Amino acid sequence: MAETDRSRAFTKNVKRIVVKVGTAVVTGKDGRLALGRLGAICEQLAELNSDGFEVILVSSGAVGLGRQRLRYRQLVNSSFADLQKPQTELDGKACAAVGQSSLMAYYETMFDQMDVTVAQMLVTDKDFRDKDFRKQLSETVKAMMKMRVIPVFNENDAISTRKAPYKDSTGIFWDNDSLAALLSLELKADLLILLSDVEGLYTGPPSDPNSTLIHTYIKEKHQEEITFGEKSKLGRGGMTAKVKAAVSAAYGGIPVIITSGFAADNISKVLNGLRVGTLFHEDAHLWAPVVDTTSRDMAVAARESSRKLQSLSSEDRKNILLDIANALEANEKIIKAENDLDVAAAKEAGYEESLVARLVMKHGKISSLAASIRQLAEMEDPIGRVLAKTEIADGLILEKTSSPLGVLLIVFESRPDALVQIASLAIRSGNGLLLKGGKEARRSNVILHKVITDAIPKTVGGKLIGLVTSREEIPDLLKLDDVIDLVIPRGSNKLVSQIKNSTKIPVLGHADGICHVYVDKSCNLDMAKRVVSDAKLDYPAACNAMETLLVHKDLENNGVLNELIYALQANGVTLYGGPRASGKLNIPETQSFHHEYSSKACTVEIVEDVHGAIDHIHNHGSAHTDCIVTEDNEVAEIFLRQVDSAAVFHNASTRFCDGFRFGLGAEVGISTSRIHARGPVGVEGLLTTRWIMRGKGQIVEADKGVAYTHKDLPLLKRTEGVENGF
């Protein structure tokens, strides 16, 4: 999905637009008009015209269309004997003459259906050498703009005096691409859009899987790096001509965007400031460094840095974390200032209250994060721990050891504090890391990333942790299954589902946090009120906050249910009921039990007993965190054993499901998967295993000369292993 690009904010002030449609867009492979595609473009232009934009169209396709019609005419007028003879190439100028009238007839028919008038404007290179012509052209177009007429320009190839104008370096323009650039400058357009048969300008031929789309063309960087594919077989210019035209117009002060004419609404997306196609702008070199990195470069750099990190001593890795904790506290004021700007912008943009709440870094948050990092630093070094040791044969020892996964890609929304937790866990576990935070936390993420990477020693390098700044880079990253080892999405159900469906890389995480608190008939009322209130109100936007309150049926008759409801409503919680509770409590009925409010709202339902609660959780929950409040230990054990969730609690708030509270130091996320890691994922969840074998020259030799013992050996503590030379 295209996202808003700050570098394209100028489009909101665009008034006069030149749109050039290429031959490959106008016609299909058989040379006939691509009616549906061209109709969609005409519809967009008509809509812009009615919205007050001044639209100028430059259209290719006349020669191809004329050639198709003349071939048919040649066939009709030929005898059988004529057809046996070698066929001569049709005269290009005759094709142009026939095609121009046909193409214009189509435009007139289409635009007439939309109550828009068009005017044909045929020009040649020679015309523009005449100053009077150029002045008259400007006045004529100005008059047409006032009457909302769309001029349709085309080079008049039928009477052009140059045999190969696109090879003639003495010309003023050489094809319809350069004509469009010339017109945008001559008529003082605000924007030139060149529609092609590909998404934009790529680093190489678009058919090459290693080619990537260039979102913003920087002349100093790209002019020597781009490899063009074959020229268009339909038109005469191809991408080379488009780039030359775009550079000419852009450095003359007219922004240019090359994008696909095959997408139905790309013109509208361009004018809405969305990142589609390739932008050419005279100030582009000021927006991005000339030396740039691709998604693959970033991932490879993170892997290389992670190997340097792993080569350090345990003490050195510990000190990196302590330095980061100190750096966060030292830069607390600037971090808070950037976060305040993000929060203000989110409120001004009208974001939901729950999202703004996750975005805020409250007073004391930096100190809390620093404390969690220090706790993580003091934990036993997780890298290279011997998990099992086996004597395979005499003098042949096999060890199973802990090892980093490699490179992690974490995509998260809203919460900037997640960046700190994830980065510290990646460093402790020896992994490289790529981070993509939500655009609403852009300033916070940038400053936090800078503070953290500045604290990493140069022997490892700040590229250990890469910050991905654009959503457009995510699809490229998700293709790198040979470089990235694990993806952890932290965000909405939609985000998690999109990522799972878009990559071969293993994905770890949870889509929803629909957590339940079941209050049994044997509960302690005061305890129940405390647990329920904390589970909902401590941090309503958290994924471990209570979203559904289940209550035993007996509690509606003894006043306990009413006490619980009052405790929530008195603190501003909006309640929705299931079919049974809504009638009893006179509250609106919920549309769905499978709903994550992430705010001061929750669902209430009455169930028969603990088995009814378990069934409800299994049918409507998300296998995240669920809790029972009861004084009956037998009932509690049934709940704890049978609820199939990542975390199941007895007489404790669901808010305890957190890496820091579990003593993991921090968490990279909470997983509801059943493979690799489940629940809060700390350092252990970011490790895999390796096998280390030490021998004395043993060989297999079809197992003839090996006497297998397969004897388990005692594990030494790490200090003992060092003392004994292991």
PDB file of C-alpha atoms in Angstrom, residues 233-332:
ATOM      1  CA  LYS A 233       8.869  -2.332 -28.737  1.00  0.00           C
ATOM      2  CA  LEU A 234       5.750  -0.217 -29.119  1.00  0.00           C
ATOM      3  CA  GLY A 235       7.064   3.334 -28.740  1.00  0.00           C
ATOM      4  CA  ARG A 236      10.380   4.798 -29.762  1.00  0.00           C
ATOM      5  CA  GLY A 237      11.589   6.305 -26.496  1.00  0.00           C
ATOM      6  CA  GLY A 238      11.426   3.788 -23.675  1.00  0.00           C
ATOM      7  CA  MET A 239      12.614   4.482 -20.116  1.00  0.00           C
ATOM      8  CA  THR A 240      15.855   6.076 -21.290  1.00  0.00           C
ATOM      9  CA  ALA A 241      13.893   8.816 -23.051  1.00  0.00           C
ATOM     10  CA  LYS A 242      11.618   9.290 -20.044  1.00  0.00           C
ATOM     11  CA  VAL A 243      14.542   9.738 -17.664  1.00  0.00           C
ATOM     12  CA  LYS A 244      16.207  12.277 -19.971  1.00  0.00           C
ATOM     13  CA  ALA A 245      12.949  14.206 -20.277  1.00  0.00           C
ATOM     14  CA  ALA A 246      12.314  14.023 -16.533  1.00  0.00           C
ATOM     15  CA  VAL A 247      15.791  15.289 -15.664  1.00  0.00           C
ATOM     16  CA  SER A 248      15.427  18.131 -18.170  1.00  0.00           C
ATOM     17  CA  ALA A 249      12.106  19.281 -16.720  1.00  0.00           C
ATOM     18  CA  ALA A 250      13.070  18.733 -13.059  1.00  0.00           C
ATOM     19  CA  TYR A 251      16.253  20.761 -13.300  1.00  0.00           C
ATOM     20  CA  GLY A 252      14.223  23.435 -15.050  1.00  0.00           C
ATOM     21  CA  GLY A 253      12.055  23.688 -11.940  1.00  0.00           C
ATOM     22  CA  ILE A 254       9.150  21.373 -12.874  1.00  0.00           C
ATOM     23  CA  PRO A 255       8.741  18.301 -10.612  1.00  0.00           C
ATOM     24  CA  VAL A 256       8.250  15.070 -12.563  1.00  0.00           C
ATOM     25  CA  ILE A 257       6.868  11.684 -11.543  1.00  0.00           C
ATOM     26  CA  ILE A 258       7.223   8.574 -13.706  1.00  0.00           C
ATOM     27  CA  THR A 259       4.632   5.993 -12.751  1.00  0.00           C
ATOM     28  CA  SER A 260       2.520   3.199 -14.178  1.00  0.00           C
ATOM     29  CA  GLY A 261      -0.431   3.976 -16.426  1.00  0.00           C
ATOM     30  CA  PHE A 262      -1.702   0.440 -15.848  1.00  0.00           C
ATOM     31  CA  ALA A 263      -2.906   1.165 -12.290  1.00  0.00           C
ATOM     32  CA  ALA A 264      -6.404   2.613 -12.317  1.00  0.00           C
ATOM     33  CA  ASP A 265      -5.824   5.482  -9.869  1.00  0.00           C
ATOM     34  CA  ASN A 266      -2.125   6.357  -9.982  1.00  0.00           C
ATOM     35  CA  ILE A 267      -2.706   9.951 -11.142  1.00  0.00           C
ATOM     36  CA  SER A 268      -4.959  10.534  -8.132  1.00  0.00           C
ATOM     37  CA  LYS A 269      -2.385   8.932  -5.816  1.00  0.00           C
ATOM     38  CA  VAL A 270       0.337  11.212  -7.154  1.00  0.00           C
ATOM     39  CA  LEU A 271      -1.756  14.315  -6.466  1.00  0.00           C
ATOM     40  CA  ASN A 272      -2.562  13.051  -2.961  1.00  0.00           C
ATOM     41  CA  GLY A 273       1.151  13.015  -2.162  1.00  0.00           C
ATOM     42  CA  LEU A 274       1.416   9.218  -2.004  1.00  0.00           C
ATOM     43  CA  ARG A 275       4.688   7.493  -2.743  1.00  0.00           C
ATOM     44  CA  VAL A 276       4.072   5.937  -6.139  1.00  0.00           C
ATOM     45  CA  GLY A 277       6.484   5.848  -9.042  1.00  0.00           C
ATOM     46  CA  THR A 278       9.759   7.768  -9.187  1.00  0.00           C
ATOM     47  CA  LEU A 279      10.025  11.459  -8.306  1.00  0.00           C
ATOM     48  CA  PHE A 280      12.446  13.815 -10.096  1.00  0.00           C
ATOM     49  CA  HIS A 281      12.946  17.142  -8.305  1.00  0.00           C
ATOM     50  CA  GLU A 282      15.643  19.797  -8.453  1.00  0.00           C
ATOM     51  CA  ASP A 283      16.028  19.644  -4.648  1.00  0.00           C
ATOM     52  CA  ALA A 284      16.137  15.835  -4.416  1.00  0.00           C
ATOM     53  CA  HIS A 285      19.843  15.829  -3.548  1.00  0.00           C
ATOM     54  CA  LEU A 286      19.015  17.789  -0.394  1.00  0.00           C
ATOM     55  CA  TRP A 287      16.504  15.213   0.865  1.00  0.00           C
ATOM     56  CA  ALA A 288      18.630  12.097   0.926  1.00  0.00           C
ATOM     57  CA  PRO A 289      22.318  11.227   1.073  1.00  0.00           C
ATOM     58  CA  VAL A 290      23.990  10.520  -2.242  1.00  0.00           C
ATOM     59  CA  VAL A 291      25.303   7.269  -0.766  1.00  0.00           C
ATOM     60  CA  ASP A 292      22.220   5.145  -0.047  1.00  0.00           C
ATOM     61  CA  THR A 293      21.676   1.536   0.928  1.00  0.00           C
ATOM     62  CA  THR A 294      19.201  -1.026  -0.317  1.00  0.00           C
ATOM     63  CA  SER A 295      17.123  -3.236   1.958  1.00  0.00           C
ATOM     64  CA  ARG A 296      19.531  -6.099   1.262  1.00  0.00           C
ATOM     65  CA  ASP A 297      22.540  -3.905   2.076  1.00  0.00           C
ATOM     66  CA  MET A 298      20.966  -2.978   5.401  1.00  0.00           C
ATOM     67  CA  ALA A 299      20.209  -6.609   6.288  1.00  0.00           C
ATOM     68  CA  VAL A 300      23.665  -7.833   5.258  1.00  0.00           C
ATOM     69  CA  ALA A 301      25.304  -5.033   7.290  1.00  0.00           C
ATOM     70  CA  ALA A 302      23.247  -6.021  10.342  1.00  0.00           C
ATOM     71  CA  ARG A 303      24.386  -9.655   9.971  1.00  0.00           C
ATOM     72  CA  GLU A 304      28.043  -8.672   9.627  1.00  0.00           C
ATOM     73  CA  SER A 305      27.822  -6.420  12.696  1.00  0.00           C
ATOM     74  CA  SER A 306      26.088  -9.177  14.687  1.00  0.00           C
ATOM     75  CA  ARG A 307      29.026 -11.502  14.024  1.00  0.00           C
ATOM     76  CA  LYS A 308      31.378  -8.824  15.343  1.00  0.00           C
ATOM     77  CA  LEU A 309      29.143  -8.489  18.425  1.00  0.00           C
ATOM     78  CA  GLN A 310      29.222 -12.255  19.014  1.00  0.00           C
ATOM     79  CA  SER A 311      33.023 -12.241  18.865  1.00  0.00           C
ATOM     80  CA  LEU A 312      33.212  -9.876  21.862  1.00  0.00           C
ATOM     81  CA  SER A 313      33.603 -11.132  25.390  1.00  0.00           C
ATOM     82  CA  SER A 314      30.560 -11.478  27.606  1.00  0.00           C
ATOM     83  CA  GLU A 315      31.778  -8.515  29.665  1.00  0.00           C
ATOM     84  CA  ASP A 316      32.105  -6.303  26.583  1.00  0.00           C
ATOM     85  CA  ARG A 317      28.551  -7.107  25.461  1.00  0.00           C
ATOM     86  CA  LYS A 318      27.331  -6.371  28.982  1.00  0.00           C
ATOM     87  CA  ASN A 319      29.080  -2.980  28.928  1.00  0.00           C
ATOM     88  CA  ILE A 320      27.395  -2.036  25.641  1.00  0.00           C
ATOM     89  CA  LEU A 321      24.004  -2.430  27.332  1.00  0.00           C
ATOM     90  CA  LEU A 322      25.115  -0.418  30.350  1.00  0.00           C
ATOM     91  CA  ASP A 323      26.382   2.349  28.042  1.00  0.00           C
ATOM     92  CA  ILE A 324      23.025   2.414  26.255  1.00  0.00           C
ATOM     93  CA  ALA A 325      21.144   2.688  29.568  1.00  0.00           C
ATOM     94  CA  ASN A 326      23.357   5.620  30.585  1.00  0.00           C
ATOM     95  CA  ALA A 327      22.948   7.289  27.178  1.00  0.00           C
ATOM     96  CA  LEU A 328      19.149   7.097  27.384  1.00  0.00           C
ATOM     97  CA  GLU A 329      19.112   8.816  30.765  1.00  0.00           C
ATOM     98  CA  ALA A 330      21.620  11.430  29.598  1.00  0.00           C
ATOM     99  CA  ASN A 331      19.434  12.284  26.608  1.00  0.00           C
ATOM    100  CA  GLU A 332      16.074  12.094  28.369  1.00  0.00           C
TER     101      GLU A 332
END
